[in-house]
Short mmCIF file of C-alpha atoms in Angstrom, two decimals:
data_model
loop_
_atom_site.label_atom_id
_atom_site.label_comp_id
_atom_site.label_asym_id
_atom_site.label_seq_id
_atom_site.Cartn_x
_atom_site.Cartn_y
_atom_site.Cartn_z
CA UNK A 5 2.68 -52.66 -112.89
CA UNK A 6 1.91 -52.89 -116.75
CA UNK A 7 3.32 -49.77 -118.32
CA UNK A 8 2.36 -48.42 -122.23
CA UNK A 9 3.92 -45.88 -123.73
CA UNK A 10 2.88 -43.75 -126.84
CA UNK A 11 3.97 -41.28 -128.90
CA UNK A 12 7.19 -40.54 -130.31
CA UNK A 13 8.31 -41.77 -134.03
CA UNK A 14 10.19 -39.24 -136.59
CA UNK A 15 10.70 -35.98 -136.05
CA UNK A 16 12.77 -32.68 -137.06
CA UNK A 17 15.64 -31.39 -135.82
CA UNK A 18 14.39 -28.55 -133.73
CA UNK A 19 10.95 -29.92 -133.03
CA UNK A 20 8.84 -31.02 -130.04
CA UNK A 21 6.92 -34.32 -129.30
CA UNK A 22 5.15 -35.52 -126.26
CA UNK A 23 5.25 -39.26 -124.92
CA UNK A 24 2.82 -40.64 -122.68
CA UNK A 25 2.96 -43.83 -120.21
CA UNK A 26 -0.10 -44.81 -118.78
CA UNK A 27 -0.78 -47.76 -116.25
CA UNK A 28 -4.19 -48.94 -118.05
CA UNK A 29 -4.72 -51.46 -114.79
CA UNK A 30 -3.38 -49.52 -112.02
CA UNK A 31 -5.87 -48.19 -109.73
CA UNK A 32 -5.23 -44.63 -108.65
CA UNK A 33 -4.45 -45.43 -104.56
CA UNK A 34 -1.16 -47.73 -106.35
CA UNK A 35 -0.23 -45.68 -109.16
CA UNK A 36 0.24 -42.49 -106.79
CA UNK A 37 2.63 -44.47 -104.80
CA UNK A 38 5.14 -45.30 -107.85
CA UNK A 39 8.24 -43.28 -108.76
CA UNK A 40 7.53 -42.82 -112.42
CA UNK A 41 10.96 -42.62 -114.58
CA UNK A 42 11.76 -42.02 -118.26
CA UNK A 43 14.89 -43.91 -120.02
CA UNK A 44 16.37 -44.06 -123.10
CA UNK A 45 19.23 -46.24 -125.40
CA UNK A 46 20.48 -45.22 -127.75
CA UNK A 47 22.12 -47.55 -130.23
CA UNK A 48 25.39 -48.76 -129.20
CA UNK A 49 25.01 -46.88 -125.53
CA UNK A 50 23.94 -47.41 -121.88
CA UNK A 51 20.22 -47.09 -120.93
CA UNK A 52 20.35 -43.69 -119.17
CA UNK A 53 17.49 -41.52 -116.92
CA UNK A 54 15.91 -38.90 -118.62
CA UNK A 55 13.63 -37.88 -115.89
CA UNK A 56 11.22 -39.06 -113.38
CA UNK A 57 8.31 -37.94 -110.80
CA UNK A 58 8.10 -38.96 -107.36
CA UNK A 59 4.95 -39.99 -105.62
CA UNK A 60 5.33 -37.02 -104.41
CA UNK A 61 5.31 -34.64 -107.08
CA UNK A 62 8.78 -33.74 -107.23
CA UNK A 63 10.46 -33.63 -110.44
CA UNK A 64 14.19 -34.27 -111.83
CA UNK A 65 15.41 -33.99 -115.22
CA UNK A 66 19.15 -35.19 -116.83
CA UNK A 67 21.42 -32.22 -117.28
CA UNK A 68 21.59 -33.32 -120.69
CA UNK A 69 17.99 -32.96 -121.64
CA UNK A 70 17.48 -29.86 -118.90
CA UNK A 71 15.51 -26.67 -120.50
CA UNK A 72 14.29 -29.05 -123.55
CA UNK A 73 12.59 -31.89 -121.54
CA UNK A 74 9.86 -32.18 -118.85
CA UNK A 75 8.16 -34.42 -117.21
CA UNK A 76 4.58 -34.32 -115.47
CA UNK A 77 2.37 -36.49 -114.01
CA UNK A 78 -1.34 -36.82 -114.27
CA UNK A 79 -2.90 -39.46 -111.28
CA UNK A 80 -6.26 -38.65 -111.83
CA UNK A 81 -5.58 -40.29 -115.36
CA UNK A 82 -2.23 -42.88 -114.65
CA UNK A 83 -0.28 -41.23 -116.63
CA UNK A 84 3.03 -39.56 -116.93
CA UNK A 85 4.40 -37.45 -119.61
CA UNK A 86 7.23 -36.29 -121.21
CA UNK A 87 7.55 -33.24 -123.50
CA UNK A 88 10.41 -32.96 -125.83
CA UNK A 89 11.21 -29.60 -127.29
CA UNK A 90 14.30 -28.43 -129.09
CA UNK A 91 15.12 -32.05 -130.34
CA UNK A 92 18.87 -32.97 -131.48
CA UNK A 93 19.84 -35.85 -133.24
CA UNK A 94 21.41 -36.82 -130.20
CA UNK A 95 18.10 -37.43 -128.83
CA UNK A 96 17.35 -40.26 -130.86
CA UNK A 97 16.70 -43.57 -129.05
CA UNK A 98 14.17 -45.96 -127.46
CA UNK A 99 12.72 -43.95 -124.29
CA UNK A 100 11.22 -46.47 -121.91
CA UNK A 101 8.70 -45.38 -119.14
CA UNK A 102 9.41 -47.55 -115.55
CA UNK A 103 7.31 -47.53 -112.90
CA UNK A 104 9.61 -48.28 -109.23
CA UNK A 105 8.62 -48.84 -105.76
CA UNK A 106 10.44 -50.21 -103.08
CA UNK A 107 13.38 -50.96 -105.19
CA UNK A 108 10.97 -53.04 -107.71
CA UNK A 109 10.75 -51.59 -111.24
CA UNK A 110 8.68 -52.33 -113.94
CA UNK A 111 9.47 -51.27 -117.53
CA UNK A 112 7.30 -50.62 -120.65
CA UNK A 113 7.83 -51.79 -123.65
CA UNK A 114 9.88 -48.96 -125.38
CA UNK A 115 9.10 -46.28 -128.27
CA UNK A 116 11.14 -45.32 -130.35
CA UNK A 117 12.08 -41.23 -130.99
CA UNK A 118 13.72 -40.68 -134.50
CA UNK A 119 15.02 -36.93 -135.03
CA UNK A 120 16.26 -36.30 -138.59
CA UNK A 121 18.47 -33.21 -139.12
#
């Protein structure tokens, strides 16, 4: 499943941003059936989960980013997004968008999130 991501690049310590990661040649019937999942690296650090959104709707987000970050999911469109408030330096990373089923997952390319303080 080809994944692009957008949004993201420098922002404040304290401010919000929204990424998006659309499946520009999914049809809708196979992009419903995908777990959708946001990662991110940091430099120096383990790709970790941020969030992700079920075929079925259900959501989860990482304690760490919990009450800042959320996640939703728009079929009609392919997408999934993820809204970060509050940002901390600490947020700062490539977040990748991956799209699994059946154990397969595919991965985007990668944007990068820059938070100055």
């Amino acid at each position: 499943l080809l994944l692009v991501e957008s949004g993201g690049g420098l922002v404040q310590a304290g401010g919000s941003t929204r990424l998006s990661c659309k499946a520009p040649r999914a049809i809708f019937s196979v992009f419903v059936g995908y777990t959708i999942e946001w990662y991110r690296q940091a430099p120096g650090k383990q790709r970790e989960l941020v969030a992700s959104t079920s075929s079925g709707g259900s959501t989860n987000v990482a304690d760490s980013v919990k009450g800042r970050f959320a996640i939703s999911r728009d079929n009609s469109n392919k997408r999934v997004h993820l809204q970060m408030n509050s940002l901390k330096s600490e947020d700062t990373a490539v977040y990748y968008c991956a799209a699994e089923r059946g154990g397969v997952r595919s991965w985007g390319q990668g944007t990068q999130v820059t938070v100055s303080s």
